[in-house]
Coordinates of N, CA and C and ligand atoms in Angstrom, one line a residue:
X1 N 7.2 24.6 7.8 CA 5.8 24.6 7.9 C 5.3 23.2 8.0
X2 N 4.2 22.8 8.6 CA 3.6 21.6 9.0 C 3.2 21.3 7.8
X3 N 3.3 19.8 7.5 CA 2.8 19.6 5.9 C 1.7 18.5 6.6
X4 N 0.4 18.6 6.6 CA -0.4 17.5 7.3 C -0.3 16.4 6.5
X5 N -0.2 14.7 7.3 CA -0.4 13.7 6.7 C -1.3 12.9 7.4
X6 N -1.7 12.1 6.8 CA -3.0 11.1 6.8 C -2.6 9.6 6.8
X7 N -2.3 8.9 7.7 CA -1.8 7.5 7.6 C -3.1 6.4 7.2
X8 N -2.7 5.6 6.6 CA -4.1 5.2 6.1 C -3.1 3.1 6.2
X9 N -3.3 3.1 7.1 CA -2.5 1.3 7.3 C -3.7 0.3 6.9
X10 N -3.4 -0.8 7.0 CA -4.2 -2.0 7.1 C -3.8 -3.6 6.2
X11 N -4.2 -4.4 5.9 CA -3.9 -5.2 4.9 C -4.0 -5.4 4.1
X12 N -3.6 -6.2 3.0 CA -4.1 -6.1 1.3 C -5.7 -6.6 1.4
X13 N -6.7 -5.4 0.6 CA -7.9 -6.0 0.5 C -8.8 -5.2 1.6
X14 N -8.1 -4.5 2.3 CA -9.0 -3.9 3.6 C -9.5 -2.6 2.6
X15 N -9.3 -2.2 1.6 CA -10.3 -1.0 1.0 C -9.2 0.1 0.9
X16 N -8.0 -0.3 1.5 CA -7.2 1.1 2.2 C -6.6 1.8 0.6
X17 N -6.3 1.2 -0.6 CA -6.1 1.6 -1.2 C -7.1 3.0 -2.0
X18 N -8.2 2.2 -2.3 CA -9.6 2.7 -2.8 C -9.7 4.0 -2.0
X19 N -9.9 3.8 -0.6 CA -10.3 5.0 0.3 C -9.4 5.7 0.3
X20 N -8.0 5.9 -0.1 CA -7.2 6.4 0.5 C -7.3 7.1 -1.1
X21 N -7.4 6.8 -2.3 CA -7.7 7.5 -3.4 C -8.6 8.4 -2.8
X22 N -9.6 8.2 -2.8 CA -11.0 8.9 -2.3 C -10.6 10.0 -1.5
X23 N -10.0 10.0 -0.4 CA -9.5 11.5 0.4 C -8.8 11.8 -0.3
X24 N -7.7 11.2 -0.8 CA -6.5 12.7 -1.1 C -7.4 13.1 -2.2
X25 N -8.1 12.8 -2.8 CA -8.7 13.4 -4.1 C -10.2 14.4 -3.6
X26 N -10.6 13.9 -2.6 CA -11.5 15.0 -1.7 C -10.8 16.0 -1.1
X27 N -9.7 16.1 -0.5 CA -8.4 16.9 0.5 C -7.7 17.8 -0.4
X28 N -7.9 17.3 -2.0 CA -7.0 17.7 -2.8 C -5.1 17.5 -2.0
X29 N -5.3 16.4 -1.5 CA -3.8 16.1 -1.1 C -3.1 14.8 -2.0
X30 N -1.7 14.8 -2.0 CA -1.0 14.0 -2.8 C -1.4 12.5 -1.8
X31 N -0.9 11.7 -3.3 CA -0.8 10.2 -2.4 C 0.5 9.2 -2.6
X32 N 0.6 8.6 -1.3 CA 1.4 7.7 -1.5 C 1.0 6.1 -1.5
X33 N 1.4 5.7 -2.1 CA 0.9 4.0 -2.7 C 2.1 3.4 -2.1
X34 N 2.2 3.3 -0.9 CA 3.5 2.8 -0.3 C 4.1 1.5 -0.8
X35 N 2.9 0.4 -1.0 CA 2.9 -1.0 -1.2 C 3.3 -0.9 -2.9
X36 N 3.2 0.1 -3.3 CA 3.7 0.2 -5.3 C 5.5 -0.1 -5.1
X37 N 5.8 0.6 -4.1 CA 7.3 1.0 -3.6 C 7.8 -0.6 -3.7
X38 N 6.7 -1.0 -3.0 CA 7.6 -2.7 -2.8 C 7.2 -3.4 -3.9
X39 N 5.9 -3.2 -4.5 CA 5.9 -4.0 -5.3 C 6.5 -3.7 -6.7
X40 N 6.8 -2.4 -6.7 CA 8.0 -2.1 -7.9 C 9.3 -2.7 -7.6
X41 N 9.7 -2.6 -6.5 CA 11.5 -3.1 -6.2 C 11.0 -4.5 -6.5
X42 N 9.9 -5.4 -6.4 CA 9.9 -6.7 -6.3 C 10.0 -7.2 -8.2
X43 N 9.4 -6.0 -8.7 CA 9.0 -6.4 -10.1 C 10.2 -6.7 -10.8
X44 N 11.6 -5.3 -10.2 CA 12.9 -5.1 -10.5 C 13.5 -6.9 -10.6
X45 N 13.6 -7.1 -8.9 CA 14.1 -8.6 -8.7 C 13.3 -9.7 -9.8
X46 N 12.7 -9.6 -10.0 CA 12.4 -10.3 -11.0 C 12.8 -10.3 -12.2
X47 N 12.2 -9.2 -12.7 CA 13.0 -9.1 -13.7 C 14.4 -8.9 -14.0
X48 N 15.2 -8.6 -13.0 CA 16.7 -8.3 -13.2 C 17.3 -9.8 -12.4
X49 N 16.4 -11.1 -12.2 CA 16.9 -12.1 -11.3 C 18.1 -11.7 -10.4
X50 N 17.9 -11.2 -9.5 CA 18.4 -10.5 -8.5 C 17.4 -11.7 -7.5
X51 N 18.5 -12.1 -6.9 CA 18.7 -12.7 -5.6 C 18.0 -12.7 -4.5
X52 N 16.7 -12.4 -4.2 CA 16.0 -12.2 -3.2 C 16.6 -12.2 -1.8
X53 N 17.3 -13.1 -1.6 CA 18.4 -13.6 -0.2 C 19.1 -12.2 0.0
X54 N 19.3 -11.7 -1.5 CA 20.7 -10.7 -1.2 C 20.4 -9.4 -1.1
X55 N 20.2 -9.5 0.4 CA 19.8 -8.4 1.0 C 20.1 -6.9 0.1
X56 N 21.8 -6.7 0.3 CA 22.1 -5.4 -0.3 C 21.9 -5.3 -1.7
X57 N 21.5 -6.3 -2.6 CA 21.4 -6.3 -3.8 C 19.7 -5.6 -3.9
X58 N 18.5 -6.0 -3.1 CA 17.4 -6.2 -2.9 C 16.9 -4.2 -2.5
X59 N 17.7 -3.9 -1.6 CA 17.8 -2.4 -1.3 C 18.6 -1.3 -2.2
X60 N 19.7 -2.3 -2.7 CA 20.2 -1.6 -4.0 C 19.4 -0.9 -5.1
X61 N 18.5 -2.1 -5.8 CA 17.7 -2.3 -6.7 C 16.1 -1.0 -6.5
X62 N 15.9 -1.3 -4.7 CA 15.0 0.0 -4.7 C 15.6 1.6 -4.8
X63 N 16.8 1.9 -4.6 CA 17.4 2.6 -4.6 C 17.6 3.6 -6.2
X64 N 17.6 2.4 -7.0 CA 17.8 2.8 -8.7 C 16.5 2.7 -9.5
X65 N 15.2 2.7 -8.7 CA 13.9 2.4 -9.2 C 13.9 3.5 -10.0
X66 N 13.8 3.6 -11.0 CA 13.5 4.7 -12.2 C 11.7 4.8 -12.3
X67 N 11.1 5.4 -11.4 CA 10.0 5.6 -11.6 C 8.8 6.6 -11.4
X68 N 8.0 6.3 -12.1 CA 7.2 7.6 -12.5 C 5.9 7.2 -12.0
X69 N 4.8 8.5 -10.9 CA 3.8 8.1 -11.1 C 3.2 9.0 -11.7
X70 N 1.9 8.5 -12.4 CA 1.2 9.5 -12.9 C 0.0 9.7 -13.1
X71 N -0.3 10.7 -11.5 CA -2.1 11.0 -11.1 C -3.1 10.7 -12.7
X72 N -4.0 10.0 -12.2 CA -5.2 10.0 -13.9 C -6.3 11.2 -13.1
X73 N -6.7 11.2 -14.3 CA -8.2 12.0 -13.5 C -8.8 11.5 -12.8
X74 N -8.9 10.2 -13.0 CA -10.0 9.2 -12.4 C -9.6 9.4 -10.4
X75 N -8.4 9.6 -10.4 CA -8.2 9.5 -9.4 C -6.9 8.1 -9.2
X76 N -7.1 7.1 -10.1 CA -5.9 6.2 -10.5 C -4.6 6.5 -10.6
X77 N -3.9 5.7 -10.4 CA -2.3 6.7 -10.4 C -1.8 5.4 -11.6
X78 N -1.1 5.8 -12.6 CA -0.4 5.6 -13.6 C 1.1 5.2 -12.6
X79 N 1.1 4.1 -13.0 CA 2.9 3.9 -13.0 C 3.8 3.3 -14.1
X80 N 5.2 4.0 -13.8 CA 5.9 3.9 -15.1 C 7.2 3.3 -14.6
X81 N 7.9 2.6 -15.0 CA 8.9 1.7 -14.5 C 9.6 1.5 -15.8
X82 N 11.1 2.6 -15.9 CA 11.6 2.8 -16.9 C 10.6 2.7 -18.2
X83 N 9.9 3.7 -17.8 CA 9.0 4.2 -18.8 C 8.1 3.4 -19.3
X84 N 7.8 1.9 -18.7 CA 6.3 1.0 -19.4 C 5.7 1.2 -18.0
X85 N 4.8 1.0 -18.3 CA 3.4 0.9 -18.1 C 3.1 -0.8 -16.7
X86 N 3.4 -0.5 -16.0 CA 3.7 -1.3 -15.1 C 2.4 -2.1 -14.4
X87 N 1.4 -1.4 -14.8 CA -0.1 -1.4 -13.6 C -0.7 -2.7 -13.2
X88 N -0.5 -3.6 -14.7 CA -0.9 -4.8 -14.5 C 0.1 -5.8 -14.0
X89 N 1.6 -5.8 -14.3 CA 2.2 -6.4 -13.8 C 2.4 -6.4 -12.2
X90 N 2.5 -4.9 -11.9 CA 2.2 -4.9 -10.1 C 1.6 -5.8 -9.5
X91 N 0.5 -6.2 -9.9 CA -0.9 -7.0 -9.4 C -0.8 -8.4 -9.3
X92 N 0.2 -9.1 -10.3 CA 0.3 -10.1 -10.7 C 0.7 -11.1 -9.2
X93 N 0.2 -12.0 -9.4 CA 0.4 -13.4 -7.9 C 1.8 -13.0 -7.4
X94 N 2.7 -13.5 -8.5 CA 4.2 -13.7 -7.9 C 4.8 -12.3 -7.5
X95 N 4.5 -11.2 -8.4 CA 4.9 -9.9 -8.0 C 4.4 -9.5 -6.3
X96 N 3.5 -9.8 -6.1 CA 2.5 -9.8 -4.6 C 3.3 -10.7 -3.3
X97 N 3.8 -11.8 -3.9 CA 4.5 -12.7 -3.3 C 6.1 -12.2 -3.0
X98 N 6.6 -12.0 -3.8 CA 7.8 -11.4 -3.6 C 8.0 -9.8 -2.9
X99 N 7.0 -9.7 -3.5 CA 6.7 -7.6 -2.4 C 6.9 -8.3 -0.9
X100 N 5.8 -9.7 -0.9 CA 6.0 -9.6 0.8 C 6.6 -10.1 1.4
X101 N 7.7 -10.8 0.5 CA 8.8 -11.5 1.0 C 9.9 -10.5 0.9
X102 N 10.1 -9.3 0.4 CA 11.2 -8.7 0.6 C 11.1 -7.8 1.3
X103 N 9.8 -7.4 1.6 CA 9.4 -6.1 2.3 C 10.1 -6.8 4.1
X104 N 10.3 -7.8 4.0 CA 10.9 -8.3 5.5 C 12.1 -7.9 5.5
X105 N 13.2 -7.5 4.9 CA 14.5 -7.0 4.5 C 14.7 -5.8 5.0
X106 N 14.9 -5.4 6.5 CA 15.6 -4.4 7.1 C 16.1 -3.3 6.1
X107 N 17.2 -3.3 5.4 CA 17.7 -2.9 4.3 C 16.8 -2.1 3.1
X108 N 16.2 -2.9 2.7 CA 14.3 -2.1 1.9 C 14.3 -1.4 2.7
X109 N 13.4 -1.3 3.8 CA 12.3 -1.0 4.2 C 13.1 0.8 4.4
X110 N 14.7 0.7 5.4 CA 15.7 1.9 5.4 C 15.7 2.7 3.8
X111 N 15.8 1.5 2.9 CA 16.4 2.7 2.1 C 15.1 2.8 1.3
X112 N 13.5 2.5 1.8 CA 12.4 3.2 0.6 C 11.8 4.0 1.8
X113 N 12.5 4.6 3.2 CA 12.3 5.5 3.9 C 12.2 7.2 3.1
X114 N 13.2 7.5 2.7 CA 13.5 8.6 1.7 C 12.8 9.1 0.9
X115 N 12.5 7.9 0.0 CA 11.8 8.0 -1.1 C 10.4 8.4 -0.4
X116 N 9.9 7.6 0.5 CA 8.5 7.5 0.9 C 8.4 8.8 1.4
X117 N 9.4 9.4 2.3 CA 8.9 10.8 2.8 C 8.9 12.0 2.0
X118 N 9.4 11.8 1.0 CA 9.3 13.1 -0.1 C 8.0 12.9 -0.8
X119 N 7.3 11.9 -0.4 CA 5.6 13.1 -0.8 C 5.2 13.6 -0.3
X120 N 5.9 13.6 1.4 CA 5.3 14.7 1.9 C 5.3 16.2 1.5
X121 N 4.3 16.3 0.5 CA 4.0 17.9 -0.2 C 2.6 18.6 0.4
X122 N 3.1 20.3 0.4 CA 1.7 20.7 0.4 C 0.8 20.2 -0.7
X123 N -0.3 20.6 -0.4 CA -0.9 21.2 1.1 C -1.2 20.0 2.1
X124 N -1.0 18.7 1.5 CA -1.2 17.9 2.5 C -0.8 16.0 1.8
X125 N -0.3 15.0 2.8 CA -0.3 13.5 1.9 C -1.3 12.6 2.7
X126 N -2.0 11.9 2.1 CA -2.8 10.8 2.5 C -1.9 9.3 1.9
X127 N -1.2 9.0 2.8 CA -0.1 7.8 3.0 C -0.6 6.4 2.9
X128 N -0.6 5.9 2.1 CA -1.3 4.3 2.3 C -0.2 3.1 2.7
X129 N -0.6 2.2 3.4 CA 0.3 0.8 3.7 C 0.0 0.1 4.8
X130 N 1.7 -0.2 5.3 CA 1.6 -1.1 6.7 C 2.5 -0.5 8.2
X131 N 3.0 0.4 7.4 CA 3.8 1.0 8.7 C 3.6 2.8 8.7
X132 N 2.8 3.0 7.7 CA 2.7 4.2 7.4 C 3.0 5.2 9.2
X133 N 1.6 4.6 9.8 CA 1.6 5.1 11.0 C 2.7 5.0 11.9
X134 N 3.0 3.7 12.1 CA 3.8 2.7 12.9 C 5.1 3.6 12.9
X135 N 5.8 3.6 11.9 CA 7.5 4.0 11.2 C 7.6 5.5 10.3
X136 N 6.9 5.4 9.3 CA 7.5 6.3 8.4 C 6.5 7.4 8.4
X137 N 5.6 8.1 9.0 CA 4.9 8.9 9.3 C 4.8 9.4 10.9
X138 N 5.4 9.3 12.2 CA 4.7 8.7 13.2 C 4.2 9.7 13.7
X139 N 4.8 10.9 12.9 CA 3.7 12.0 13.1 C 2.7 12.7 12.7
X140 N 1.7 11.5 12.1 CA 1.0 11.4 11.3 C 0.0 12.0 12.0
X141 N -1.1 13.2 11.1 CA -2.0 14.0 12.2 C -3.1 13.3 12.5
X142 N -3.3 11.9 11.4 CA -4.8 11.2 11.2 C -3.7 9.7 10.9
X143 N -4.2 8.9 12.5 CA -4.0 7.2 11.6 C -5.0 6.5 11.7
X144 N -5.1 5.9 10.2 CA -6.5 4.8 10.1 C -5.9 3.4 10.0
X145 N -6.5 2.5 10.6 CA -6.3 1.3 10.3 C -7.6 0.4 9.8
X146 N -7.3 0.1 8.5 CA -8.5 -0.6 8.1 C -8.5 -2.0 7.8
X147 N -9.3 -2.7 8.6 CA -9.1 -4.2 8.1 C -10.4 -5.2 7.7
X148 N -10.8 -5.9 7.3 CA -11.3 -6.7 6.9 C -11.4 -8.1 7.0
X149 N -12.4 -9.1 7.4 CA -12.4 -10.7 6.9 C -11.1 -11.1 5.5
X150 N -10.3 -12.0 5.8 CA -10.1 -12.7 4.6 C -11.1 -13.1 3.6
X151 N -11.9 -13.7 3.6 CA -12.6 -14.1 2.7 C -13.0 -13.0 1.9
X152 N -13.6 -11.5 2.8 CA -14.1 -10.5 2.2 C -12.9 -9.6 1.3
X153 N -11.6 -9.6 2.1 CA -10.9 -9.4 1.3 C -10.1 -10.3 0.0
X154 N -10.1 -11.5 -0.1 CA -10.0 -12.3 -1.0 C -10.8 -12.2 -2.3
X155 N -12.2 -11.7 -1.8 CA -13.6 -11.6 -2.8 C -12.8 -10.4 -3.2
X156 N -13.0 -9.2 -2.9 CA -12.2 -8.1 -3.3 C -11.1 -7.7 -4.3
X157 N -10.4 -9.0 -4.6 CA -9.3 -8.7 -4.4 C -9.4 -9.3 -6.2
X158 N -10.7 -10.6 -6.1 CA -10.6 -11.3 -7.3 C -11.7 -10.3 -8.4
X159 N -12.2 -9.6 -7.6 CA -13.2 -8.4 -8.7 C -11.8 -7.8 -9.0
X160 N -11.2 -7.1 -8.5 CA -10.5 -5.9 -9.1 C -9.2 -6.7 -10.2
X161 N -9.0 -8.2 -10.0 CA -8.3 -8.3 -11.0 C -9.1 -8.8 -12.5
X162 N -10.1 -9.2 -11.9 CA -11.2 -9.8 -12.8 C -11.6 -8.6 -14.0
X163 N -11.7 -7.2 -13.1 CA -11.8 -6.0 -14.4 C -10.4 -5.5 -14.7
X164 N -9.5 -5.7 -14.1 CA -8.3 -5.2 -15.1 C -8.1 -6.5 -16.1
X165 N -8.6 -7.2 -16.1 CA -8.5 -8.5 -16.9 C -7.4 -9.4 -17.0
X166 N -7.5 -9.4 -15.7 CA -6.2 -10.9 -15.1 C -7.2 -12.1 -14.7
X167 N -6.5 -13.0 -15.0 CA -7.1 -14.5 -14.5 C -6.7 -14.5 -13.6
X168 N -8.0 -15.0 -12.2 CA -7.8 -15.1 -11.0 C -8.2 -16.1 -10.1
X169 N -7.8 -17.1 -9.5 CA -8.7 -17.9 -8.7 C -8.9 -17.3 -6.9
X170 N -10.1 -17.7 -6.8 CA -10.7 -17.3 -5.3 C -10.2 -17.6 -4.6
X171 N -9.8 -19.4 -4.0 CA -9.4 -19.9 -2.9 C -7.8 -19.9 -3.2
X172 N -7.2 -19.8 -4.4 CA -5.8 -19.5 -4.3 C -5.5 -18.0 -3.5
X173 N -6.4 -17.2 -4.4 CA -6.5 -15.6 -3.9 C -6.1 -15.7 -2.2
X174 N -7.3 -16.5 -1.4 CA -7.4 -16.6 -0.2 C -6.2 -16.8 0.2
X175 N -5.9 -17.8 0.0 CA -4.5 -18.4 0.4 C -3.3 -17.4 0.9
X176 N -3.3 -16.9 -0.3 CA -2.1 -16.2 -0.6 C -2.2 -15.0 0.1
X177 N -3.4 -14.5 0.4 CA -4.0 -13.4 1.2 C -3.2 -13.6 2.9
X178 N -4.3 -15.2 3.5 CA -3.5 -15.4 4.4 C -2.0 -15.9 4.9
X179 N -1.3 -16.0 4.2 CA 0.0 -16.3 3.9 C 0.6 -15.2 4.3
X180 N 0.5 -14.3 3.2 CA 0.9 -12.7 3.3 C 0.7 -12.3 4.4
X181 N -0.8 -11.8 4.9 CA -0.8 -11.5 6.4 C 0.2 -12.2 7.4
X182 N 0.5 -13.4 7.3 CA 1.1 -14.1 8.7 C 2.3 -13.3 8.5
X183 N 2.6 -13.1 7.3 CA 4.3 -12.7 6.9 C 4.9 -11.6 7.4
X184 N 3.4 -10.2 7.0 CA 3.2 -8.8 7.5 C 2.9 -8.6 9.0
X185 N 2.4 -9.7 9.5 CA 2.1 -9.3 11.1 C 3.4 -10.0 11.8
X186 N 4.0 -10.9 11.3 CA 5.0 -11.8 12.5 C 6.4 -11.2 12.2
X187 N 6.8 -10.4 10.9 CA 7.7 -9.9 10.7 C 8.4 -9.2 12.0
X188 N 10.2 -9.1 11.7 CA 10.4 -7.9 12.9 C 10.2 -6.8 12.9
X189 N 10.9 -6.3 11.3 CA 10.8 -5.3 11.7 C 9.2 -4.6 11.0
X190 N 9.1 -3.8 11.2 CA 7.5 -2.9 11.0 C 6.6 -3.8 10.7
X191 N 6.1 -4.6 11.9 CA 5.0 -5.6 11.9 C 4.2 -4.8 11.6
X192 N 3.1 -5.4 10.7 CA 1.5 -4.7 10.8 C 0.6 -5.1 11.6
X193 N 0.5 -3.6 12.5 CA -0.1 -3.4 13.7 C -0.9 -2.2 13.9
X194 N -2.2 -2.1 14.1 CA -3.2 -0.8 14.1 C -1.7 0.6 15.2
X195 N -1.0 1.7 14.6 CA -0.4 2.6 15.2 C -1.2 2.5 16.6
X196 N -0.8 3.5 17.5 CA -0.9 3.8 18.9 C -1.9 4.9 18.4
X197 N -3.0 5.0 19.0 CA -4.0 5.8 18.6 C -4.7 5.7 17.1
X198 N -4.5 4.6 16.5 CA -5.4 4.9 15.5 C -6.7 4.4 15.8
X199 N -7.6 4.7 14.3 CA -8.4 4.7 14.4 C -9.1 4.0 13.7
X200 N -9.2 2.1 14.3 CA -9.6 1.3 13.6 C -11.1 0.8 13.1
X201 N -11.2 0.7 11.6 CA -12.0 0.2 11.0 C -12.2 -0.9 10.5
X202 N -13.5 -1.6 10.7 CA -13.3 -2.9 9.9 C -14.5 -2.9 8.8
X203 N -14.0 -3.1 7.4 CA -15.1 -2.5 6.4 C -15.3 -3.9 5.8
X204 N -15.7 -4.7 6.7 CA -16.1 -6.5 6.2 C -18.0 -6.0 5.4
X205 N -18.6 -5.3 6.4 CA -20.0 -4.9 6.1 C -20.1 -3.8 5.9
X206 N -19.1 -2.4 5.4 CA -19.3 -1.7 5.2 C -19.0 -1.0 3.5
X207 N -20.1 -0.1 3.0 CA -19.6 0.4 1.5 C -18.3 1.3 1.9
X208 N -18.1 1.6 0.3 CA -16.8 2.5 0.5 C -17.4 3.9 1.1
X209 N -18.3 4.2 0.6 CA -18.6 5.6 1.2 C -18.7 5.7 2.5
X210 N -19.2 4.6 3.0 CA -19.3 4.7 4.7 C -18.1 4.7 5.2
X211 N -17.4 3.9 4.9 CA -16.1 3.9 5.2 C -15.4 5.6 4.8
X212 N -15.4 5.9 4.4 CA -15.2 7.2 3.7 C -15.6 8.5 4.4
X213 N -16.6 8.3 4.8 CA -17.4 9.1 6.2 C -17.1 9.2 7.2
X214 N -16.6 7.6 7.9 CA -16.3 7.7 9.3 C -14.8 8.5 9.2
X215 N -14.1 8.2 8.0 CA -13.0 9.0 8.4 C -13.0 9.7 8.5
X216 N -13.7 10.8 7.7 CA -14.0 12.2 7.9 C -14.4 12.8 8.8
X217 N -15.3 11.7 9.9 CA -16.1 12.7 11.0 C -15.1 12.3 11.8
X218 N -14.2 11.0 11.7 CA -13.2 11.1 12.6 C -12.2 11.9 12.7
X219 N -11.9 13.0 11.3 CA -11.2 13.8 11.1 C -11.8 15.2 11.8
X220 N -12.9 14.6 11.9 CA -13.8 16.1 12.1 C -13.8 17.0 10.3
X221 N -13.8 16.7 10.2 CA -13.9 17.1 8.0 C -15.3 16.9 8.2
X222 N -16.2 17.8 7.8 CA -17.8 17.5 7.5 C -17.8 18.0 5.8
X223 N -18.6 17.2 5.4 CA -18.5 17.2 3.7 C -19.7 18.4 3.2
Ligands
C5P301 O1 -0.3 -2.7 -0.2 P1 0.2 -3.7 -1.1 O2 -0.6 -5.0 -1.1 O3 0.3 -3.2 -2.5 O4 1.7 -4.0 -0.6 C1 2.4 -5.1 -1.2 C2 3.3 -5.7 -0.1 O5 4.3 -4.7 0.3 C3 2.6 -6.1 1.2 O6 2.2 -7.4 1.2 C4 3.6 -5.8 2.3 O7 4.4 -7.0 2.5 C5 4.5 -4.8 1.7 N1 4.4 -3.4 2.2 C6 5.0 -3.1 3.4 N2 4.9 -1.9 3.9 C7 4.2 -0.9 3.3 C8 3.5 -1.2 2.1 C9 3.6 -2.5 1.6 O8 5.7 -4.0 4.0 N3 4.1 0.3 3.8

């Protein structure tokens, strides 16, 4: 049986996260936080000083991820990383930095294939990331690509750490924003690139709900 999925790509800060909460929790469909995938394996290398270079060490490590997500009401997803509470650490500069330095590793990206396709569950998954469309969905029924200004995503990026109550700086934020992009788009393998047919958005001037809407009518979903 067809299990529909929902590819939802774009770069850190394009909203894709937020929106992508928003439908599967309208769709009543599961979600995948693809970018948690890396940035859990990256949290591992850190904390297990594991070798970043070492490729098979690096795919190994995602391989043995002991982890739990756990839907909130809110629509938030709880993660558990051998059982703590991982949410704020995810977020953190270096953890962000090392997600997009390893997510270049051939080896990751094969072996958090598996993992990533087993949400596909009824009645349906709304997929968040960078290759969602591109690689690990490609028969995805709905692909969005949503992107954003750096600067606008940079602002974005320093509110949401600002209320989980991390210290954050703006123009570092920036930086590090565009850094990452050059890393995600020049990479080989699964550059981030709007899929073949998607359906790109840029939510620099738009609310979330708007944003929220066009997918829908672009789904044809009327609310
Ligand atoms: O989406 P998020 O910012 O949490 O992702 C963290 C990093 O993981 C990204 O910078 C990107 O390098 C990598 N990533 C990826 N492919 C995905 C999701 C995330 O390469 N599907």
């Amino acid at each position: 049986k067809h299990v529909p999925v929902i590819a939802v790509d774009g770069p850190s800060g394009s909203g894709k996260g937020t929106i992508s909460q928003i439908l599967a929790t309208k769709l009543g469909y599961h979600l995948l936080d693809s970018g948690a995938l890396y940035r859990l394996t990256a949290l591992s290398v850190i904390e297990q000083s594991i070798n970043p270079e070492d490729k098979k060490a690096v795919a190994e490590a995602a391989l043995n991820l002991d982890v739990v997500f756990e839907p909130q009401p809110d629509g938030e997803q709880k993660v558990l990383l051998d059982g703590e509470d991982v949410g704020v650490k995810l977020r953190l500069d270096e953890t962000s930095a090392m997600a997009s330095k390893i997510a270049a590793i051939p080896e990751l990206r094969e072996a958090l294939l598996t993992r990533q396709r087993q949400f596909r569950q009824e009645p349906g998954l709304v997929a968040d990331g960078r290759d969602m469309g591109t690689v690990v969905f490609t028969d995805a029924d709905f692909k969005i690509f949503l992107t954003a200004s750096p600067e606008i995503r940079a602002e974005r990026r320093y509110k949401q750490l600002i209320e989980k109550g991390v210290d954050a700086n703006i123009s570092h934020l920036l930086k590090s924003i565009i850094d990452r992009d050059e890393r995600d788009r020049t990479r080989t393998v699964a550059p981030l690139v709007p899929a073949e047919g998607a359906f790109v958005i840029d939510s620099s001037q738009l609310s979330i709900d708007e944003v929220v809407q066009q997918i829908l009518d672009f789904m044809g979903f009327s609310e």
